[in-house]
Amino acid sequence: MSIVAIIASPRKNGNTDTIVGAMAEGAKKNGKDVKMYYLNSLSNAKGCQACMGCKKSGACVLKDDHAEILKAIRDAEGIIVSTPTYFGEACGQFRLLQDRFYSFLGPDFVPNIAPGKKCAVVVSCGGGEAGARAMADKIEGALAGMLKFVPVGKIVFTGANPPDTAAKNAAVLEEAEAIGKKF
C-alpha cells in the first residue's frame, strides 16, 4: 500500500470522510493504492502508555488495533490524517492514535521512520475557523517538524453541519482531489 488515510471522525460518510475520500480518489488517479482506516471502528485502541518500550525496540510494543495502522504508516509513502474539532480540539479518536506517533521517534528523538513521507491534513468544524486552522497547522507542523514528513496540502472545512455539507461542495471536493494527486 502506498498511502494511509486516517478518518478519525465517528461519522462514516460525514464531512471529514467525504473530503478524505476525495483526496484518496486523487491519489488513486495518480496510481497510488490507498488504505482507509476508520478509527471509530476500532474495538481495542489505546493511547500511548509511556512505557518507553518503543525507545528500546524501535516500534510501539502495544498489541492493539493501532498496531496495524502504525505499521502501515511505517510502510507507506504518505498519509492523510483527518479529524473534526470537538470543543476546540482534535477528537479523542485522533488523539489516541496521534499520541502513539511517539513510537516513530528514537530515544534521541530522531525519527526512526523514513523521512520524506508525504502528508495531508483535513480538519472539519461547525464553526471557529481560526481555531480549526490553528489545529490543522499544529498537526501538520508536528508531522513535518518531528517526523520530517513533507506536507502536500491541507483543508480546513468550516460550516460542517449537517454531515453532508462537504458532499454538496464541489470546490472543496475538487481541492481535495487535487491534493490527493500530489501523492
mmCIF file of C-alpha atoms in Angstrom:
data_model
loop_
_atom_site.group_PDB
_atom_site.id
_atom_site.type_symbol
_atom_site.label_atom_id
_atom_site.label_comp_id
_atom_site.label_asym_id
_atom_site.label_seq_id
_atom_site.Cartn_x
_atom_site.Cartn_y
_atom_site.Cartn_z
ATOM 1 C CA MET A 1 0.000 0.000 0.000
ATOM 2 C CA SER A 2 1.347 3.440 -0.662
ATOM 3 C CA ILE A 3 -1.000 5.891 1.090
ATOM 4 C CA VAL A 4 -2.636 5.502 4.512
ATOM 5 C CA ALA A 5 -5.809 7.551 5.067
ATOM 6 C CA ILE A 6 -6.934 8.005 8.657
ATOM 7 C CA ILE A 7 -10.503 9.075 9.329
ATOM 8 C CA ALA A 8 -10.919 9.996 12.978
ATOM 9 C CA SER A 9 -14.500 11.218 12.738
ATOM 10 C CA PRO A 10 -17.078 8.905 14.293
ATOM 11 C CA ARG A 11 -19.350 9.613 11.296
ATOM 12 C CA LYS A 12 -18.913 7.413 8.255
ATOM 13 C CA ASN A 13 -19.934 9.330 5.145
ATOM 14 C CA GLY A 14 -19.751 12.613 7.054
ATOM 15 C CA ASN A 15 -17.825 15.705 6.017
ATOM 16 C CA THR A 16 -14.385 14.548 7.139
ATOM 17 C CA ASP A 17 -14.806 11.132 5.498
ATOM 18 C CA THR A 18 -16.089 12.743 2.281
ATOM 19 C CA ILE A 19 -13.105 15.090 1.997
ATOM 20 C CA VAL A 20 -10.595 12.321 2.759
ATOM 21 C CA GLY A 21 -12.373 10.137 0.211
ATOM 22 C CA ALA A 22 -11.876 12.805 -2.447
ATOM 23 C CA MET A 23 -8.175 13.030 -1.552
ATOM 24 C CA ALA A 24 -7.925 9.242 -1.778
ATOM 25 C CA GLU A 25 -9.525 9.334 -5.242
ATOM 26 C CA GLY A 26 -6.938 11.890 -6.345
ATOM 27 C CA ALA A 27 -4.130 9.668 -5.061
ATOM 28 C CA LYS A 28 -5.640 6.657 -6.866
ATOM 29 C CA LYS A 29 -5.778 8.675 -10.088
ATOM 30 C CA ASN A 30 -2.062 9.247 -9.554
ATOM 31 C CA GLY A 31 -1.510 5.466 -9.427
ATOM 32 C CA LYS A 32 -1.381 5.078 -5.651
ATOM 33 C CA ASP A 33 -3.003 2.397 -3.540
ATOM 34 C CA VAL A 34 -4.904 3.834 -0.580
ATOM 35 C CA LYS A 35 -5.813 2.043 2.648
ATOM 36 C CA MET A 36 -8.546 3.747 4.691
ATOM 37 C CA TYR A 37 -8.671 3.370 8.478
ATOM 38 C CA TYR A 38 -11.764 4.425 10.431
ATOM 39 C CA LEU A 39 -10.574 4.980 13.985
ATOM 40 C CA ASN A 40 -14.062 4.896 15.480
ATOM 41 C CA SER A 41 -14.446 1.312 14.205
ATOM 42 C CA LEU A 42 -11.543 0.062 16.307
ATOM 43 C CA SER A 43 -12.623 -2.013 19.299
ATOM 44 C CA ASN A 44 -9.266 -2.197 21.075
ATOM 45 C CA ALA A 45 -7.366 1.077 20.734
ATOM 46 C CA LYS A 46 -5.268 2.672 23.433
ATOM 47 C CA GLY A 47 -3.239 5.828 23.650
ATOM 48 C CA CYS A 48 0.458 5.875 24.454
ATOM 49 C CA GLN A 49 1.167 4.130 27.768
ATOM 50 C CA ALA A 50 4.504 5.947 28.343
ATOM 51 C CA CYS A 51 6.126 2.529 28.782
ATOM 52 C CA MET A 52 9.146 3.597 26.687
ATOM 53 C CA GLY A 53 9.195 0.162 25.027
ATOM 54 C CA CYS A 54 9.356 1.872 21.633
ATOM 55 C CA LYS A 55 12.631 3.520 22.598
ATOM 56 C CA LYS A 56 14.180 0.063 23.094
ATOM 57 C CA SER A 57 12.510 -1.861 20.266
ATOM 58 C CA GLY A 58 12.238 0.882 17.627
ATOM 59 C CA ALA A 59 8.463 0.473 17.338
ATOM 60 C CA CYS A 60 5.417 0.623 19.587
ATOM 61 C CA VAL A 61 5.161 -2.548 21.670
ATOM 62 C CA LEU A 62 1.416 -2.341 22.397
ATOM 63 C CA LYS A 63 -0.594 -5.030 20.654
ATOM 64 C CA ASP A 64 -3.933 -3.377 19.930
ATOM 65 C CA ASP A 65 -5.828 -2.207 16.855
ATOM 66 C CA HIS A 66 -3.497 0.771 16.405
ATOM 67 C CA ALA A 67 -0.539 -1.581 15.824
ATOM 68 C CA GLU A 68 -1.659 -2.351 12.257
ATOM 69 C CA ILE A 69 -2.093 1.342 11.484
ATOM 70 C CA LEU A 70 1.324 2.262 12.869
ATOM 71 C CA LYS A 71 2.950 -0.473 10.774
ATOM 72 C CA ALA A 72 1.037 0.675 7.698
ATOM 73 C CA ILE A 73 2.284 4.239 8.242
ATOM 74 C CA ARG A 74 5.873 2.959 8.512
ATOM 75 C CA ASP A 75 5.483 1.129 5.192
ATOM 76 C CA ALA A 76 3.556 3.884 3.365
ATOM 77 C CA GLU A 77 4.784 6.608 1.038
ATOM 78 C CA GLY A 78 2.418 9.062 2.661
ATOM 79 C CA ILE A 79 -0.501 9.644 4.981
ATOM 80 C CA ILE A 80 -3.712 11.603 5.081
ATOM 81 C CA VAL A 81 -4.817 12.440 8.603
ATOM 82 C CA SER A 82 -8.176 13.912 9.475
ATOM 83 C CA THR A 83 -10.176 14.965 12.479
ATOM 84 C CA PRO A 84 -13.247 17.006 13.273
ATOM 85 C CA THR A 85 -12.942 19.564 16.045
ATOM 86 C CA TYR A 86 -14.701 18.857 19.327
ATOM 87 C CA PHE A 87 -14.635 21.577 21.961
ATOM 88 C CA GLY A 88 -11.825 23.283 20.049
ATOM 89 C CA GLU A 89 -9.596 20.203 19.942
ATOM 90 C CA ALA A 90 -8.946 17.178 17.743
ATOM 91 C CA CYS A 91 -11.431 14.408 18.523
ATOM 92 C CA GLY A 92 -10.431 11.724 21.019
ATOM 93 C CA GLN A 93 -10.124 9.017 18.380
ATOM 94 C CA PHE A 94 -7.433 11.050 16.615
ATOM 95 C CA ARG A 95 -5.572 11.949 19.795
ATOM 96 C CA LEU A 96 -5.274 8.307 20.861
ATOM 97 C CA LEU A 97 -3.524 7.447 17.602
ATOM 98 C CA GLN A 98 -1.514 10.661 17.398
ATOM 99 C CA ASP A 99 -0.005 10.004 20.826
ATOM 100 C CA ARG A 100 1.209 6.647 19.511
ATOM 101 C CA PHE A 101 3.235 8.502 16.858
ATOM 102 C CA TYR A 102 5.721 8.919 19.735
ATOM 103 C CA SER A 103 6.920 5.458 18.727
ATOM 104 C CA PHE A 104 8.215 6.973 15.466
ATOM 105 C CA LEU A 105 10.903 8.786 17.477
ATOM 106 C CA GLY A 106 14.025 7.054 18.737
ATOM 107 C CA PRO A 107 15.428 7.542 22.249
ATOM 108 C CA ASP A 108 17.373 10.545 20.928
ATOM 109 C CA PHE A 109 14.111 11.988 19.472
ATOM 110 C CA VAL A 110 15.407 11.494 15.950
ATOM 111 C CA PRO A 111 12.748 9.872 13.734
ATOM 112 C CA ASN A 112 13.105 6.110 13.343
ATOM 113 C CA ILE A 113 10.680 6.220 10.428
ATOM 114 C CA ALA A 114 11.759 7.020 6.876
ATOM 115 C CA PRO A 115 11.842 10.786 6.308
ATOM 116 C CA GLY A 116 10.181 12.385 3.321
ATOM 117 C CA LYS A 117 6.793 10.679 3.545
ATOM 118 C CA LYS A 118 4.118 12.957 2.136
ATOM 119 C CA CYS A 119 1.277 14.100 4.376
ATOM 120 C CA ALA A 120 -2.023 15.914 4.059
ATOM 121 C CA VAL A 121 -4.277 17.159 6.839
ATOM 122 C CA VAL A 122 -8.059 17.587 6.942
ATOM 123 C CA VAL A 123 -9.818 19.365 9.800
ATOM 124 C CA SER A 124 -13.565 19.949 9.766
ATOM 125 C CA CYS A 125 -15.639 22.013 12.138
ATOM 126 C CA GLY A 126 -19.071 23.511 12.552
ATOM 127 C CA GLY A 127 -17.600 26.921 13.290
ATOM 128 C CA GLY A 128 -14.491 28.574 14.666
ATOM 129 C CA GLU A 129 -12.318 28.663 11.570
ATOM 130 C CA ALA A 130 -9.362 30.305 13.347
ATOM 131 C CA GLY A 131 -9.158 27.521 15.921
ATOM 132 C CA ALA A 132 -9.587 24.783 13.316
ATOM 133 C CA ARG A 133 -6.914 26.343 11.114
ATOM 134 C CA ALA A 134 -4.541 26.579 14.089
ATOM 135 C CA MET A 135 -5.192 22.903 14.856
ATOM 136 C CA ALA A 136 -4.535 21.867 11.243
ATOM 137 C CA ASP A 137 -1.298 23.875 11.283
ATOM 138 C CA LYS A 138 -0.269 22.231 14.557
ATOM 139 C CA ILE A 139 -0.939 18.702 13.266
ATOM 140 C CA GLU A 140 0.909 19.420 10.021
ATOM 141 C CA GLY A 141 3.741 21.063 11.960
ATOM 142 C CA ALA A 142 4.200 18.006 14.184
ATOM 143 C CA LEU A 143 4.301 15.661 11.186
ATOM 144 C CA ALA A 144 6.742 17.888 9.293
ATOM 145 C CA GLY A 145 8.825 19.060 12.225
ATOM 146 C CA MET A 146 9.123 15.975 14.391
ATOM 147 C CA LEU A 147 8.788 13.213 11.803
ATOM 148 C CA LYS A 148 10.210 15.009 8.739
ATOM 149 C CA PHE A 149 7.120 14.362 6.605
ATOM 150 C CA VAL A 150 6.566 16.600 3.577
ATOM 151 C CA PRO A 151 3.217 18.461 3.560
ATOM 152 C CA VAL A 152 1.353 18.356 0.242
ATOM 153 C CA GLY A 153 -1.794 20.172 1.337
ATOM 154 C CA LYS A 154 -4.340 20.830 3.998
ATOM 155 C CA ILE A 155 -8.045 21.532 4.102
ATOM 156 C CA VAL A 156 -9.893 23.278 6.895
ATOM 157 C CA PHE A 157 -13.597 22.851 6.239
ATOM 158 C CA THR A 158 -15.914 25.067 8.248
ATOM 159 C CA GLY A 159 -19.686 25.052 8.404
ATOM 160 C CA ALA A 160 -19.503 21.265 8.582
ATOM 161 C CA ASN A 161 -23.017 20.763 9.877
ATOM 162 C CA PRO A 162 -25.022 18.874 8.668
ATOM 163 C CA PRO A 163 -22.835 15.867 7.807
ATOM 164 C CA ASP A 164 -23.460 16.057 4.047
ATOM 165 C CA THR A 165 -22.228 19.642 3.612
ATOM 166 C CA ALA A 166 -18.889 18.645 2.035
ATOM 167 C CA ALA A 167 -20.580 16.271 -0.408
ATOM 168 C CA LYS A 168 -22.519 19.258 -1.791
ATOM 169 C CA ASN A 169 -19.433 21.491 -2.063
ATOM 170 C CA ALA A 170 -17.812 20.909 -5.474
ATOM 171 C CA ALA A 171 -14.976 23.355 -4.736
ATOM 172 C CA VAL A 172 -13.754 21.549 -1.623
ATOM 173 C CA LEU A 173 -14.025 18.149 -3.316
ATOM 174 C CA GLU A 174 -12.010 19.460 -6.271
ATOM 175 C CA GLU A 175 -9.383 20.900 -3.905
ATOM 176 C CA ALA A 176 -9.194 17.602 -2.010
ATOM 177 C CA GLU A 177 -8.754 15.591 -5.200
ATOM 178 C CA ALA A 178 -6.014 17.971 -6.366
ATOM 179 C CA ILE A 179 -4.168 17.482 -3.070
ATOM 180 C CA GLY A 180 -4.546 13.721 -3.422
ATOM 181 C CA LYS A 181 -2.903 13.848 -6.834
ATOM 182 C CA LYS A 182 0.237 15.235 -5.155
ATOM 183 C CA PHE A 183 0.899 11.855 -3.549
#
